[in-house]
Coordinates of C-alpha atoms and ligand atoms in Angstrom, one line a residue:
X9 CA 97.6 73.4 150.3
X10 CA 94.7 73.4 147.8
X11 CA 94.8 74.7 144.3
X12 CA 92.9 77.9 145.2
X13 CA 95.4 78.8 147.9
X14 CA 98.3 78.0 145.6
X15 CA 96.9 80.2 142.8
X16 CA 96.2 83.0 145.2
X17 CA 99.7 82.7 146.6
X18 CA 101.1 83.4 143.1
X19 CA 98.5 85.9 141.8
X20 CA 96.6 87.4 144.7
X21 CA 92.9 86.5 145.4
X22 CA 91.8 89.4 143.1
X23 CA 93.2 87.5 140.1
X24 CA 91.7 84.0 140.8
X25 CA 88.1 83.2 139.9
X26 CA 86.2 80.0 140.5
X27 CA 83.4 78.8 138.1
X28 CA 83.8 81.7 135.8
X29 CA 81.3 81.8 132.9
X30 CA 83.3 81.7 129.6
X31 CA 80.5 83.5 127.7
X32 CA 81.8 86.6 129.4
X33 CA 85.2 86.1 127.9
X34 CA 84.5 85.1 124.3
X35 CA 83.2 87.2 121.4
X36 CA 80.8 84.4 120.5
X37 CA 79.2 85.0 123.9
X38 CA 78.6 81.3 124.5
X39 CA 80.2 78.8 126.7
X40 CA 79.8 77.3 130.2
X41 CA 82.0 77.9 133.2
X42 CA 85.7 77.3 133.6
X43 CA 86.5 75.6 136.9
X44 CA 89.3 78.2 137.4
X45 CA 90.0 81.4 135.6
X46 CA 93.1 83.4 136.4
X47 CA 94.4 86.8 135.2
X48 CA 98.2 87.1 135.7
X49 CA 99.8 90.6 135.8
X50 CA 103.4 89.6 135.3
X51 CA 105.2 87.2 133.0
X52 CA 106.9 85.5 135.9
X53 CA 103.5 84.7 137.4
X54 CA 102.5 82.9 134.2
X55 CA 105.6 80.7 134.6
X56 CA 104.9 79.9 138.2
X57 CA 101.2 79.0 137.4
X58 CA 102.3 76.8 134.5
X59 CA 104.8 75.0 136.8
X60 CA 102.2 74.4 139.5
X61 CA 99.6 73.1 137.0
X62 CA 102.1 70.8 135.3
X63 CA 103.3 69.4 138.6
X64 CA 99.7 68.8 139.7
X65 CA 98.7 67.5 136.2
X66 CA 95.9 70.0 135.9
X67 CA 94.9 71.0 132.4
X68 CA 95.2 74.7 131.4
X69 CA 94.5 76.8 128.4
X70 CA 95.8 80.3 127.6
X71 CA 93.4 82.8 126.0
X72 CA 93.6 86.4 124.8
X73 CA 90.3 88.1 124.0
X74 CA 88.5 84.9 123.1
X75 CA 87.8 86.2 119.6
X76 CA 88.6 82.9 117.9
X77 CA 87.2 80.6 120.6
X78 CA 84.2 78.3 121.1
X79 CA 83.9 77.0 124.6
X80 CA 81.5 74.0 125.3
X81 CA 78.3 74.6 127.2
X82 CA 79.5 72.4 130.1
X83 CA 82.5 74.5 130.4
X84 CA 86.2 73.8 130.9
X85 CA 87.7 71.4 133.4
X86 CA 90.9 73.0 134.5
X87 CA 92.4 76.5 134.5
X88 CA 91.9 79.2 131.9
X89 CA 94.8 81.7 131.9
X90 CA 93.6 85.0 130.4
X91 CA 96.4 87.3 129.3
X92 CA 94.1 90.0 127.9
X93 CA 93.9 93.3 129.9
X94 CA 96.5 92.7 132.6
X95 CA 99.5 91.7 130.5
X96 CA 99.1 94.5 128.0
X97 CA 101.9 97.0 128.1
X98 CA 102.9 98.6 124.9
X99 CA 106.2 100.5 124.3
X100 CA 107.6 102.1 121.1
X101 CA 111.3 102.8 120.4
X102 CA 112.2 104.1 117.0
X103 CA 110.6 101.7 114.5
X104 CA 110.2 98.9 116.9
X105 CA 106.9 98.3 118.8
X106 CA 107.2 96.1 121.8
X107 CA 103.9 94.8 123.4
X108 CA 102.9 92.2 125.9
X109 CA 100.7 89.3 124.7
X110 CA 97.5 90.6 126.2
X111 CA 97.6 94.0 124.3
X112 CA 94.8 94.3 121.8
X113 CA 95.9 94.6 118.2
X114 CA 93.6 97.7 117.9
X115 CA 95.5 99.4 120.7
X116 CA 98.9 98.5 119.3
X117 CA 97.8 99.8 115.8
X118 CA 96.6 103.0 117.4
X119 CA 99.9 103.4 119.2
X120 CA 101.8 102.9 115.9
X121 CA 99.6 105.6 114.3
X122 CA 100.5 108.0 117.1
X123 CA 104.2 107.3 116.5
X124 CA 103.7 107.6 112.7
X125 CA 104.6 104.0 112.0
X126 CA 103.1 102.1 109.2
X127 CA 102.6 98.3 108.7
X128 CA 100.0 97.4 111.3
X129 CA 97.0 99.0 109.7
X130 CA 95.7 95.6 108.5
X131 CA 95.4 94.5 112.1
X132 CA 93.6 97.5 113.5
X133 CA 90.1 95.9 113.1
X134 CA 91.0 92.3 114.2
X135 CA 89.5 92.1 117.7
X136 CA 92.3 89.8 119.2
X137 CA 95.3 90.2 121.4
X138 CA 98.9 90.1 120.2
X139 CA 99.4 86.7 121.7
X140 CA 96.4 85.2 119.9
X141 CA 97.5 87.0 116.7
X142 CA 101.0 85.6 116.9
X143 CA 99.8 82.1 117.6
X144 CA 97.2 82.3 114.7
X145 CA 99.5 84.4 112.4
X146 CA 96.4 86.6 112.1
X147 CA 96.0 88.4 108.8
X148 CA 93.6 90.6 106.8
X149 CA 93.5 92.5 103.6
X150 CA 96.9 91.3 102.4
X151 CA 98.7 91.8 105.7
X152 CA 99.7 89.2 108.2
X153 CA 101.6 89.1 111.5
X154 CA 104.5 87.4 109.7
X155 CA 105.2 90.6 107.8
X156 CA 105.7 92.7 110.9
X157 CA 107.0 90.4 113.6
X158 CA 110.6 90.5 114.6
X159 CA 110.7 88.2 117.7
X160 CA 108.6 86.8 120.5
X161 CA 109.2 85.9 124.1
X162 CA 107.7 82.5 124.8
X163 CA 107.3 80.2 127.8
X164 CA 107.7 76.6 127.1
X165 CA 105.5 73.9 128.7
X166 CA 108.6 73.0 130.8
X167 CA 108.6 76.5 132.3
X168 CA 111.6 77.9 130.4
X169 CA 111.6 81.4 128.8
X170 CA 112.9 81.6 125.3
X171 CA 113.2 84.2 122.6
X172 CA 112.2 83.1 119.1
X173 CA 113.2 85.2 116.0
X174 CA 110.4 85.4 113.4
X175 CA 112.3 82.9 111.2
X176 CA 111.8 80.2 113.8
X177 CA 108.1 80.8 114.4
X178 CA 107.0 78.7 111.4
X179 CA 104.3 81.2 110.5
X180 CA 101.9 79.8 107.9
X181 CA 98.2 80.3 107.1
X182 CA 96.6 80.8 110.5
X183 CA 99.3 78.7 112.1
X184 CA 102.6 78.9 113.9
X185 CA 105.0 76.8 115.8
X186 CA 103.1 77.9 119.0
X187 CA 100.0 76.1 117.8
X188 CA 102.1 72.8 117.8
X189 CA 104.5 73.1 120.7
X190 CA 102.3 74.4 123.5
X191 CA 104.4 77.5 124.2
X192 CA 102.7 80.5 125.7
X193 CA 103.5 83.8 123.9
X194 CA 104.3 86.4 126.5
X195 CA 105.3 89.4 124.4
X196 CA 106.6 90.3 120.9
X197 CA 108.5 92.9 119.0
X198 CA 107.3 94.2 115.7
X199 CA 109.3 96.2 113.2
X200 CA 107.4 98.9 111.3
X201 CA 108.3 101.6 108.9
X202 CA 108.1 105.3 109.2
X203 CA 104.9 106.6 107.6
X204 CA 102.6 109.5 107.2
X205 CA 100.0 109.7 110.0
X206 CA 97.3 111.0 107.6
X207 CA 97.9 108.1 105.2
X208 CA 98.0 105.6 108.0
X209 CA 94.7 106.9 109.5
X210 CA 93.0 107.0 106.0
X211 CA 94.0 103.3 105.3
X212 CA 92.7 102.2 108.8
X213 CA 89.4 104.1 108.1
X214 CA 89.1 102.5 104.7
X215 CA 89.6 99.0 106.2
X216 CA 87.1 99.7 109.0
X217 CA 84.5 100.8 106.5
X218 CA 85.0 97.5 104.5
X219 CA 84.5 95.5 107.7
X220 CA 81.4 97.4 108.7
X221 CA 79.8 97.0 105.3
X222 CA 80.8 93.4 104.7
X223 CA 80.8 91.7 108.1
X224 CA 78.0 91.1 110.6
X225 CA 79.7 93.0 113.4
X226 CA 76.3 93.7 115.0
X227 CA 76.2 90.0 116.1
X228 CA 78.5 88.1 118.4
X229 CA 80.8 85.8 116.4
X230 CA 84.4 84.6 116.2
X231 CA 85.0 86.1 112.8
X232 CA 85.6 83.8 109.8
X233 CA 84.5 80.4 111.2
X234 CA 86.3 78.3 108.6
X235 CA 89.8 78.4 107.2
X236 CA 90.1 79.4 103.5
X237 CA 90.4 76.1 101.6
X238 CA 93.1 76.3 98.9
X239 CA 91.7 77.7 95.7
X240 CA 88.3 78.6 97.2
X241 CA 86.6 81.0 99.5
X242 CA 84.7 79.4 102.4
X243 CA 81.9 82.0 102.3
X244 CA 81.3 81.6 98.6
X245 CA 81.1 77.8 98.9
X246 CA 78.7 78.1 101.8
X247 CA 76.6 80.6 99.8
X248 CA 76.6 78.4 96.7
X249 CA 75.5 75.4 98.8
X250 CA 72.4 77.4 99.6
X251 CA 73.2 77.8 103.3
X252 CA 72.9 81.6 103.6
X253 CA 70.8 82.2 106.8
X254 CA 70.8 78.5 107.6
X255 CA 70.1 78.2 111.4
X256 CA 70.6 75.6 114.1
X257 CA 68.9 76.8 117.3
X258 CA 70.2 80.3 117.9
X259 CA 73.3 79.9 115.7
X260 CA 73.1 81.1 112.1
X261 CA 75.2 81.3 108.9
X262 CA 75.2 85.1 108.6
X263 CA 73.0 86.5 105.8
X264 CA 75.5 89.3 105.4
X265 CA 78.6 87.2 105.1
X266 CA 78.3 83.4 104.8
X267 CA 81.8 82.9 106.1
X268 CA 80.6 84.0 109.5
X269 CA 78.6 81.9 111.9
X270 CA 76.9 84.3 114.3
X271 CA 75.1 84.0 117.6
X272 CA 71.8 85.3 116.3
X273 CA 69.7 84.6 119.4
X274 CA 70.9 83.0 122.6
X275 CA 72.8 80.3 120.8
X276 CA 74.4 77.5 122.7
X277 CA 77.9 76.1 121.9
X278 CA 76.2 72.9 120.8
X279 CA 74.1 74.9 118.3
X280 CA 77.3 76.5 116.9
X281 CA 79.2 73.2 116.7
X282 CA 76.3 71.4 115.1
X283 CA 75.9 74.2 112.6
X284 CA 79.6 74.1 111.8
X285 CA 79.5 70.3 111.3
X286 CA 76.3 70.5 109.1
X287 CA 77.8 73.2 106.9
X288 CA 81.1 71.3 106.5
X289 CA 79.2 68.1 105.5
X290 CA 76.9 69.9 103.0
X291 CA 79.7 71.8 101.4
X292 CA 81.7 68.6 101.0
X293 CA 78.7 66.7 99.6
X294 CA 78.1 69.5 97.1
X295 CA 81.6 70.5 96.0
X296 CA 84.0 67.8 97.4
X297 CA 85.8 70.4 99.5
X298 CA 86.2 69.9 103.2
X299 CA 85.9 73.0 105.3
X300 CA 88.2 73.1 108.4
X301 CA 87.1 75.3 111.3
X302 CA 89.4 78.2 112.0
X303 CA 87.7 78.6 115.4
X304 CA 89.3 76.7 118.3
X305 CA 86.9 74.5 120.3
X306 CA 87.7 73.7 123.9
X307 CA 85.9 72.2 126.9
X308 CA 82.9 70.0 127.3
X309 CA 80.0 70.3 124.8
Ligands
LIG5 C1 84.4 90.2 114.2 C2 85.7 89.4 114.0 C3 86.6 89.6 113.0 C4 87.8 88.9 112.9 N1 88.6 89.2 111.8 C5 89.8 88.5 111.7 C6 90.7 88.8 110.6 O1 90.4 89.7 109.8 N2 91.8 88.1 110.5 C7 92.1 87.1 111.5 O2 93.2 86.5 111.3 N3 91.3 86.8 112.5 C8 90.2 87.5 112.6 N4 89.3 87.2 113.7 C9 89.6 86.1 114.6 C10 90.5 86.5 115.8 O3 90.3 87.9 116.2 C11 92.0 86.2 115.6 O4 92.2 84.9 115.4 C12 92.8 86.7 116.8 O5 94.2 86.6 116.5 C13 92.6 85.9 118.1 O6 93.1 86.5 119.1 P1 92.6 86.3 120.6 O7 93.5 87.1 121.5 O8 91.2 86.7 120.7 O9 92.8 84.8 120.8 P2 91.8 83.7 121.6 O10 90.6 83.6 120.8 O11 91.8 84.1 123.0 O12 92.7 82.4 121.3 C14 92.8 81.9 120.0 C15 93.9 80.8 120.1 O13 95.2 81.5 120.4 C16 95.7 80.9 121.6 N5 96.4 82.0 122.3 C17 95.8 83.1 122.7 N6 96.8 83.9 123.3 C18 97.9 83.1 123.3 C19 99.2 83.3 123.9 N7 99.5 84.5 124.5 N8 100.1 82.4 123.7 C20 99.8 81.2 123.1 N9 98.6 80.9 122.5 C21 97.7 81.9 122.7 C22 94.6 80.3 122.3 O14 95.0 79.2 123.1 C23 93.7 79.8 121.2 O15 94.2 78.5 120.7 C24 88.1 87.9 113.8 C25 87.3 87.7 114.9 C26 86.1 88.4 115.0 C27 85.2 88.2 116.2

Protein backbone atom coordinates (compact mmCIF):
# COMPACT_ATOMS: atom_id res chain seq x y z
CA UNK A 1 0.00 0.00 0.00
CA UNK A 2 1.32 3.48 -0.87
CA UNK A 3 1.45 6.41 1.54
CA UNK A 4 -1.61 8.09 0.00
CA UNK A 5 -3.72 4.97 0.52
CA UNK A 6 -2.45 4.55 4.08
CA UNK A 7 -3.21 8.18 4.99
CA UNK A 8 -6.64 7.99 3.34
CA UNK A 9 -7.34 4.76 5.23
CA UNK A 10 -6.82 6.60 8.51
CA UNK A 11 -8.23 10.04 7.69
CA UNK A 12 -10.52 9.70 4.68
CA UNK A 13 -9.54 11.17 1.28
CA UNK A 14 -11.16 14.50 2.23
CA UNK A 15 -8.39 15.07 4.78
CA UNK A 16 -5.36 14.18 2.66
CA UNK A 17 -3.83 16.70 0.23
CA UNK A 18 -0.87 16.28 -2.10
CA UNK A 19 1.46 19.15 -3.02
CA UNK A 20 -0.37 21.63 -0.82
CA UNK A 21 0.92 25.24 -1.03
CA UNK A 22 2.04 26.29 2.44
CA UNK A 23 1.53 29.97 1.68
CA UNK A 24 -2.18 29.21 2.16
CA UNK A 25 -1.53 27.96 5.69
CA UNK A 26 0.90 30.51 7.15
CA UNK A 27 0.22 34.10 8.18
CA UNK A 28 3.43 35.18 6.36
CA UNK A 29 1.70 34.01 3.14
CA UNK A 30 4.95 32.58 1.78
CA UNK A 31 6.22 29.04 1.34
CA UNK A 32 6.29 26.30 -1.30
CA UNK A 33 4.27 23.09 -1.28
CA UNK A 34 4.26 20.32 1.28
CA UNK A 35 4.48 16.88 -0.32
CA UNK A 36 1.56 15.86 1.88
CA UNK A 37 -0.80 17.88 4.05
CA UNK A 38 -3.27 16.19 6.36
CA UNK A 39 -6.07 17.47 8.61
CA UNK A 40 -6.97 14.91 11.30
CA UNK A 41 -10.37 15.19 12.97
CA UNK A 42 -9.70 12.96 15.99
CA UNK A 43 -6.82 12.61 18.44
CA UNK A 44 -6.61 8.89 17.76
CA UNK A 45 -6.04 9.65 14.06
CA UNK A 46 -3.02 11.79 14.97
CA UNK A 47 -1.59 8.82 16.85
CA UNK A 48 -2.17 6.46 13.92
CA UNK A 49 -0.57 8.85 11.41
CA UNK A 50 2.47 9.42 13.62
CA UNK A 51 2.87 5.65 14.03
CA UNK A 52 2.75 5.08 10.26
CA UNK A 53 5.16 7.92 9.50
CA UNK A 54 7.63 6.77 12.15
CA UNK A 55 7.50 3.20 10.86
CA UNK A 56 8.08 4.40 7.27
CA UNK A 57 10.71 6.95 8.44
CA UNK A 58 8.84 9.79 6.72
CA UNK A 59 9.43 13.27 8.22
CA UNK A 60 6.40 15.08 9.64
CA UNK A 61 5.71 18.45 11.21
CA UNK A 62 2.69 19.54 13.23
CA UNK A 63 1.24 23.00 12.70
CA UNK A 64 -1.59 25.06 14.11
CA UNK A 65 -2.46 28.30 12.34
CA UNK A 66 1.06 28.80 10.93
CA UNK A 67 1.32 32.18 12.66
CA UNK A 68 4.89 31.63 13.80
CA UNK A 69 6.14 29.76 10.80
CA UNK A 70 8.36 30.38 7.77
CA UNK A 71 8.26 27.60 5.19
CA UNK A 72 10.97 27.53 2.50
CA UNK A 73 10.12 28.36 -1.13
CA UNK A 74 10.88 24.80 -2.24
CA UNK A 75 8.41 23.48 0.29
CA UNK A 76 8.47 20.64 2.80
CA UNK A 77 9.50 17.07 2.00
CA UNK A 78 7.24 14.98 4.18
CA UNK A 79 3.84 15.32 5.83
CA UNK A 80 2.44 18.47 7.43
CA UNK A 81 -0.15 17.61 10.08
CA UNK A 82 -2.45 20.61 10.55
CA UNK A 83 -4.53 20.57 13.74
CA UNK A 84 -6.16 23.98 13.22
CA UNK A 85 -9.86 23.93 12.34
CA UNK A 86 -10.72 20.26 12.69
CA UNK A 87 -9.37 19.46 16.17
CA UNK A 88 -10.85 22.55 17.76
CA UNK A 89 -13.56 21.67 20.26
CA UNK A 90 -13.90 23.93 23.30
CA UNK A 91 -15.73 23.03 26.49
CA UNK A 92 -16.14 24.99 29.73
CA UNK A 93 -17.00 23.53 33.13
CA UNK A 94 -16.99 25.80 36.16
CA UNK A 95 -13.64 27.66 36.04
CA UNK A 96 -11.92 25.15 33.80
CA UNK A 97 -11.69 25.62 30.05
CA UNK A 98 -10.87 22.51 28.04
CA UNK A 99 -9.89 22.92 24.39
CA UNK A 100 -8.36 20.83 21.66
CA UNK A 101 -5.02 21.91 20.23
CA UNK A 102 -6.46 23.32 16.99
CA UNK A 103 -8.79 25.80 18.70
CA UNK A 104 -7.83 29.41 18.08
CA UNK A 105 -6.84 31.42 21.16
CA UNK A 106 -9.26 34.15 20.05
CA UNK A 107 -12.14 31.64 20.08
CA UNK A 108 -11.14 30.25 23.49
CA UNK A 109 -10.86 33.77 24.91
CA UNK A 110 -14.29 34.63 23.44
CA UNK A 111 -15.75 31.52 25.06
CA UNK A 112 -14.18 32.49 28.39
CA UNK A 113 -15.79 35.92 28.08
CA UNK A 114 -19.23 34.36 27.49
CA UNK A 115 -18.71 32.27 30.64
CA UNK A 116 -17.51 35.33 32.60
CA UNK A 117 -14.06 33.89 33.17
CA UNK A 118 -11.00 36.10 33.38
CA UNK A 119 -7.31 35.34 32.74
CA UNK A 120 -7.17 34.75 28.98
CA UNK A 121 -7.70 38.33 27.80
CA UNK A 122 -3.96 38.65 27.01
CA UNK A 123 -4.30 35.86 24.43
CA UNK A 124 -7.38 37.15 22.61
CA UNK A 125 -5.32 38.95 19.93
CA UNK A 126 -2.64 36.27 19.41
CA UNK A 127 -3.54 34.65 16.08
CA UNK A 128 -2.40 31.12 16.98
CA UNK A 129 -3.99 27.88 18.12
CA UNK A 130 -3.86 26.47 21.63
CA UNK A 131 -1.32 23.80 20.57
CA UNK A 132 1.08 26.38 19.12
CA UNK A 133 0.55 28.60 22.16
CA UNK A 134 1.35 25.82 24.63
CA UNK A 135 4.41 24.76 22.68
CA UNK A 136 5.67 28.39 22.44
CA UNK A 137 4.36 29.45 25.88
CA UNK A 138 2.81 32.35 23.99
CA UNK A 139 2.44 35.58 25.90
CA UNK A 140 1.54 39.24 25.60
CA UNK A 141 0.99 42.30 27.78
CA UNK A 142 2.24 40.60 30.95
CA UNK A 143 0.22 37.41 30.48
CA UNK A 144 1.52 34.04 29.34
CA UNK A 145 0.10 30.56 28.85
CA UNK A 146 2.06 29.39 31.88
CA UNK A 147 -0.24 31.46 34.12
CA UNK A 148 -3.46 29.79 32.97
CA UNK A 149 -2.51 26.24 31.97
CA UNK A 150 -3.40 23.36 34.25
CA UNK A 151 -2.46 20.31 32.16
CA UNK A 152 -2.08 19.11 28.59
CA UNK A 153 -2.70 15.86 26.75
CA UNK A 154 0.30 15.07 24.57
CA UNK A 155 1.29 12.38 22.11
CA UNK A 156 4.88 11.21 22.36
CA UNK A 157 6.94 10.47 19.21
CA UNK A 158 6.64 6.80 20.25
CA UNK A 159 2.86 7.05 19.87
CA UNK A 160 1.90 7.08 23.57
CA UNK A 161 -0.69 9.47 25.04
CA UNK A 162 0.34 11.17 28.28
CA UNK A 163 -1.05 13.91 30.47
CA UNK A 164 1.41 16.53 31.70
CA UNK A 165 0.58 18.87 34.57
CA UNK A 166 1.78 22.43 34.00
CA UNK A 167 4.69 21.96 36.45
CA UNK A 168 6.19 19.38 34.09
CA UNK A 169 5.87 21.48 30.92
CA UNK A 170 9.08 23.48 31.55
CA UNK A 171 7.41 26.64 30.29
CA UNK A 172 9.95 29.41 29.76
CA UNK A 173 10.26 32.43 27.48
CA UNK A 174 8.71 31.18 24.20
CA UNK A 175 9.73 27.62 25.01
CA UNK A 176 8.39 24.45 26.60
CA UNK A 177 9.30 20.82 27.03
CA UNK A 178 7.33 20.21 23.80
CA UNK A 179 9.83 22.24 21.79
CA UNK A 180 12.51 19.75 22.93
CA UNK A 181 10.87 16.33 23.15
CA UNK A 182 8.86 16.24 19.90
CA UNK A 183 5.50 15.61 21.63
CA UNK A 184 2.36 16.74 19.86
CA UNK A 185 0.01 18.73 22.09
CA UNK A 186 -3.51 17.41 21.53
CA UNK A 187 -5.54 19.37 24.07
CA UNK A 188 -5.14 21.33 27.26
CA UNK A 189 -7.01 22.47 30.32
CA UNK A 190 -6.83 26.04 31.57
CA UNK A 191 -7.93 27.28 34.96
CA UNK A 192 -9.43 30.77 34.97
CA UNK A 193 -11.06 32.96 37.59
CA UNK A 194 -14.62 34.22 37.79
CA UNK A 195 -14.76 37.77 36.46
CA UNK A 196 -17.04 40.51 35.31
CA UNK A 197 -17.93 40.29 31.61
CA UNK A 198 -17.92 44.08 31.14
CA UNK A 199 -14.40 44.31 32.58
CA UNK A 200 -13.17 41.32 30.58
CA UNK A 201 -14.52 42.81 27.35
CA UNK A 202 -13.11 46.25 28.14
CA UNK A 203 -9.63 44.80 28.73
CA UNK A 204 -9.78 42.78 25.49
CA UNK A 205 -10.85 45.92 23.60
CA UNK A 206 -7.99 47.90 25.17
CA UNK A 207 -5.43 45.27 24.11
CA UNK A 208 -6.91 45.05 20.60
CA UNK A 209 -6.60 48.81 20.26
CA UNK A 210 -2.93 48.63 21.32
CA UNK A 211 -2.22 45.97 18.67
CA UNK A 212 -4.03 47.86 15.92
CA UNK A 213 -2.18 51.10 16.63
CA UNK A 214 1.29 49.61 17.25
CA UNK A 215 1.50 46.54 15.00
CA UNK A 216 1.48 46.32 11.17
CA UNK A 217 -1.58 44.05 11.12
CA UNK A 218 -2.44 45.24 7.61
CA UNK A 219 0.48 43.14 6.22
CA UNK A 220 1.13 39.39 6.41
CA UNK A 221 3.75 38.53 9.06
CA UNK A 222 4.52 36.08 11.84
CA UNK A 223 4.32 38.68 14.60
CA UNK A 224 7.52 39.50 16.44
CA UNK A 225 10.20 37.99 14.27
CA UNK A 226 12.91 37.89 16.94
CA UNK A 227 12.96 36.78 20.55
CA UNK A 228 13.48 39.50 23.11
CA UNK A 229 17.18 39.46 24.03
CA UNK A 230 17.70 39.72 27.78
CA UNK A 231 17.84 43.36 28.85
CA UNK A 232 16.84 44.74 25.41
CA UNK A 233 13.92 45.04 23.02
CA UNK A 234 14.54 43.59 19.56
CA UNK A 235 12.47 46.29 17.83
CA UNK A 236 14.39 49.11 19.53
CA UNK A 237 17.79 47.60 18.63
CA UNK A 238 16.69 47.22 15.01
CA UNK A 239 15.39 50.77 14.90
CA UNK A 240 18.56 52.16 16.52
CA UNK A 241 20.63 50.26 13.93
CA UNK A 242 18.83 52.34 11.29
CA UNK A 243 16.98 49.37 9.81
CA UNK A 244 13.42 50.68 9.94
CA UNK A 245 11.91 50.02 6.50
CA UNK A 246 14.97 48.01 5.39
CA UNK A 247 13.89 45.75 2.55
CA UNK A 248 15.13 42.58 0.86
CA UNK A 249 13.00 41.75 -2.19
CA UNK A 250 9.40 41.88 -1.02
CA UNK A 251 10.23 41.46 2.70
CA UNK A 252 10.57 44.52 4.90
CA UNK A 253 11.37 45.54 8.47
CA UNK A 254 8.04 47.17 9.27
CA UNK A 255 8.08 50.96 9.40
CA UNK A 256 5.36 50.82 12.04
CA UNK A 257 7.06 48.31 14.40
CA UNK A 258 10.68 47.31 13.77
CA UNK A 259 10.24 44.02 15.63
CA UNK A 260 8.02 42.78 12.80
CA UNK A 261 9.31 41.55 9.45
CA UNK A 262 6.40 41.88 7.03
CA UNK A 263 5.56 40.48 3.63
CA UNK A 264 5.28 43.89 1.97
CA UNK A 265 4.92 42.77 -1.61
CA UNK A 266 5.04 39.18 -2.85
CA UNK A 267 8.01 38.27 -0.66
CA UNK A 268 9.64 34.87 -1.01
CA UNK A 269 10.77 32.84 1.99
CA UNK A 270 14.35 33.45 0.81
CA UNK A 271 13.70 37.24 1.00
CA UNK A 272 12.40 36.89 4.56
CA UNK A 273 15.27 34.64 5.66
CA UNK A 274 17.90 36.86 4.10
CA UNK A 275 16.36 39.91 5.77
CA UNK A 276 16.35 38.12 9.15
CA UNK A 277 20.02 37.19 8.74
CA UNK A 278 21.09 40.65 7.63
CA UNK A 279 19.21 42.33 10.47
CA UNK A 280 20.80 39.93 13.02
CA UNK A 281 24.28 40.58 11.64
CA UNK A 282 23.92 44.35 11.57
CA UNK A 283 22.47 44.53 15.07
CA UNK A 284 25.28 42.33 16.38
CA UNK A 285 27.92 44.43 14.62
CA UNK A 286 26.42 47.63 16.03
CA UNK A 287 25.49 46.60 19.59
CA UNK A 288 27.12 43.19 20.21
CA UNK A 289 23.70 41.61 20.82
CA UNK A 290 22.74 38.51 18.83
CA UNK A 291 19.07 38.41 17.82
CA UNK A 292 17.56 34.93 17.70
CA UNK A 293 14.52 34.35 15.48
CA UNK A 294 11.31 33.51 17.29
CA UNK A 295 9.83 32.35 14.01
CA UNK A 296 10.29 28.63 13.22
CA UNK A 297 11.84 27.89 9.83
CA UNK A 298 11.10 24.61 8.12
CA UNK A 299 11.48 23.05 4.67
CA UNK A 300 13.77 23.77 1.76
CA UNK A 301 14.74 27.37 0.96
C1 LIG B 1 0.13 39.53 13.94
C2 LIG B 1 0.74 38.54 14.90
C3 LIG B 1 0.83 38.84 16.25
C4 LIG B 1 1.41 37.93 17.15
N1 LIG B 1 1.45 38.26 18.47
C5 LIG B 1 1.98 37.38 19.35
C6 LIG B 1 2.03 37.70 20.75
O1 LIG B 1 1.60 38.76 21.20
N2 LIG B 1 2.59 36.79 21.57
C7 LIG B 1 3.08 35.59 21.14
O2 LIG B 1 3.56 34.78 21.96
N3 LIG B 1 3.04 35.27 19.83
C8 LIG B 1 2.51 36.12 18.93
N4 LIG B 1 2.47 35.80 17.60
C9 LIG B 1 3.08 34.54 17.13
C10 LIG B 1 2.14 33.32 17.11
O3 LIG B 1 0.79 33.71 16.96
C11 LIG B 1 2.30 32.46 18.36
O4 LIG B 1 3.62 31.97 18.48
C12 LIG B 1 1.32 31.26 18.39
O5 LIG B 1 1.40 30.63 19.63
C13 LIG B 1 1.63 30.24 17.30
O6 LIG B 1 0.52 29.39 17.20
P1 LIG B 1 0.19 28.61 15.84
O7 LIG B 1 -0.95 27.70 16.12
O8 LIG B 1 0.00 29.54 14.72
O9 LIG B 1 1.52 27.77 15.67
P2 LIG B 1 2.31 27.45 14.31
O10 LIG B 1 2.85 28.71 13.74
O11 LIG B 1 1.47 26.62 13.43
O12 LIG B 1 3.51 26.60 14.89
C14 LIG B 1 4.48 27.22 15.71
C15 LIG B 1 5.30 26.13 16.39
O13 LIG B 1 4.47 25.39 17.27
C16 LIG B 1 4.48 24.01 16.91
N5 LIG B 1 3.12 23.50 17.14
C17 LIG B 1 1.95 23.99 16.65
N6 LIG B 1 0.92 23.25 17.11
C18 LIG B 1 1.47 22.28 17.88
C19 LIG B 1 0.93 21.19 18.62
N7 LIG B 1 -0.39 20.96 18.68
N8 LIG B 1 1.77 20.38 19.31
C20 LIG B 1 3.11 20.60 19.26
N9 LIG B 1 3.69 21.60 18.58
C21 LIG B 1 2.86 22.43 17.90
C22 LIG B 1 4.88 23.96 15.45
O14 LIG B 1 5.47 22.70 15.15
C23 LIG B 1 5.88 25.10 15.39
O15 LIG B 1 7.13 24.69 15.86
C24 LIG B 1 1.89 36.68 16.68
C25 LIG B 1 1.80 36.38 15.32
C26 LIG B 1 1.22 37.28 14.43
C27 LIG B 1 1.09 36.91 12.98
